[in-house]
Short mmCIF file of C-alpha atoms in Angstrom, two decimals:
data_model
loop_
_atom_site.label_atom_id
_atom_site.label_comp_id
_atom_site.label_asym_id
_atom_site.label_seq_id
_atom_site.Cartn_x
_atom_site.Cartn_y
_atom_site.Cartn_z
CA MET G 20 -0.01 0.02 0.00
CA VAL G 21 0.99 3.60 -0.53
CA TYR G 22 -0.25 6.29 1.85
CA ILE G 23 0.04 9.97 0.87
CA THR G 24 -0.87 13.13 2.77
CA VAL G 25 -0.69 16.58 1.25
CA GLY G 26 -1.37 19.73 3.27
CA ALA G 27 -2.29 22.91 1.42
CA THR G 28 -2.88 26.25 3.18
CA ALA G 29 -4.84 28.91 1.32
CA SER G 30 -5.50 32.56 1.95
CA GLU G 31 -9.02 33.68 2.85
CA ALA G 32 -9.37 34.89 -0.73
CA THR G 33 -8.47 31.50 -2.29
CA PHE G 34 -9.84 29.05 0.30
CA GLU G 35 -13.19 28.27 -1.31
CA GLU G 36 -11.49 27.69 -4.68
CA LEU G 37 -8.93 25.43 -3.05
CA LYS G 38 -11.69 23.29 -1.50
CA ALA G 39 -13.46 23.07 -4.89
CA VAL G 40 -10.22 22.03 -6.64
CA VAL G 41 -9.48 19.36 -4.03
CA THR G 42 -13.06 18.04 -4.13
CA ALA G 43 -12.93 17.69 -7.94
CA TYR G 44 -9.55 15.96 -7.72
CA ALA G 45 -10.76 13.48 -5.13
CA GLU G 46 -13.91 12.65 -7.12
CA ARG G 47 -11.87 12.00 -10.25
CA ALA G 48 -9.03 10.05 -8.59
CA ARG G 49 -11.38 7.79 -6.64
CA LYS G 50 -12.47 6.31 -9.98
CA GLU G 51 -8.93 5.34 -10.95
CA GLU G 52 -7.85 1.71 -10.77
CA GLY G 53 -5.71 1.13 -7.72
CA CYS G 54 -7.18 3.97 -5.66
CA VAL G 55 -8.25 2.54 -2.33
CA GLY G 56 -9.55 5.87 -1.10
CA ILE G 57 -9.11 9.63 -1.03
CA GLY G 58 -10.50 12.01 1.53
CA PHE G 59 -9.65 15.36 3.02
CA ASN G 60 -9.81 17.25 6.25
CA VAL G 61 -10.26 21.00 6.71
CA THR G 62 -8.67 22.87 9.63
CA GLY G 63 -8.90 26.63 9.39
CA LEU G 64 -7.55 27.59 5.97
CA LYS G 65 -5.63 24.31 5.59
CA VAL G 66 -6.89 21.36 3.56
CA THR G 67 -5.14 18.03 4.14
CA VAL G 68 -5.67 15.39 1.43
CA ILE G 69 -5.28 11.77 2.53
CA GLU G 70 -4.77 9.13 -0.18
CA GLN G 71 -4.33 5.38 -0.21
CA TRP G 72 -3.21 3.45 -3.32
CA THR G 73 -2.66 -0.29 -3.82
CA ASP G 74 0.99 -0.02 -4.80
CA GLN G 75 3.76 2.35 -5.86
CA GLY G 76 3.41 1.58 -9.60
CA VAL G 77 -0.27 2.54 -9.61
CA TYR G 78 0.47 5.70 -7.62
CA GLN G 79 3.30 6.71 -10.04
CA TRP G 80 0.97 6.17 -12.99
CA HIS G 81 -1.59 8.41 -11.29
CA GLU G 82 1.03 11.11 -10.56
CA ASN G 83 2.09 11.19 -14.21
CA GLN G 84 -1.41 11.75 -15.61
CA PRO G 85 -1.99 15.21 -17.14
CA GLU G 86 -5.02 15.79 -14.91
CA THR G 87 -2.97 15.11 -11.76
CA ARG G 88 -0.18 17.42 -12.90
CA ALA G 89 -2.71 20.17 -13.68
CA TYR G 90 -4.23 19.68 -10.20
CA ALA G 91 -0.80 20.03 -8.56
CA ASN G 92 -0.06 23.19 -10.55
CA LYS G 93 -3.42 24.66 -9.61
CA LEU G 94 -2.80 23.95 -5.94
CA ARG G 95 0.45 25.89 -6.11
CA ASP G 96 -1.44 28.88 -7.52
CA LEU G 97 -3.86 28.88 -4.58
CA ILE G 98 -1.63 28.31 -1.53
CA VAL G 99 0.24 30.73 0.68
CA GLN G 100 2.75 28.21 2.16
CA PRO G 101 4.71 25.38 0.56
CA LEU G 102 2.80 22.12 0.13
CA GLU G 103 3.35 19.66 2.96
CA TYR G 104 3.85 16.29 1.23
CA HIS G 105 4.34 13.01 3.07
CA GLY G 106 4.46 9.56 1.47
CA HIS G 107 4.71 6.15 3.06
CA TYR G 108 5.43 3.18 0.85
CA GLU G 109 4.61 -0.07 2.64
CA THR G 110 7.02 -2.87 1.92
CA ARG G 111 6.59 -6.47 2.85
CA MET G 112 9.43 -8.48 4.30
CA PRO G 113 9.37 -12.25 3.82
CA LEU G 114 9.07 -14.24 7.00
CA ILE G 115 11.96 -16.59 7.60
#
């Protein structure tokens, strides 16, 4: 599994647009093969997106799609602080 969190902080002027962009992204990405789930949390002017994907290959495919790249570029236009990106790639160790 791949777990991703992305925090995006907007200004008061861009907050509603940020929420709309994140909502549209989540609705689209949830339909992609390999997406286990995407949700988000709102705290003040910060939106934190939480994603779960079946594996790293599927996630990399998703990241390279034109729609995902456009979403990331749009986020950068709307935020007032650098994106907070955290990824965890689960690996399985064979039992001996």
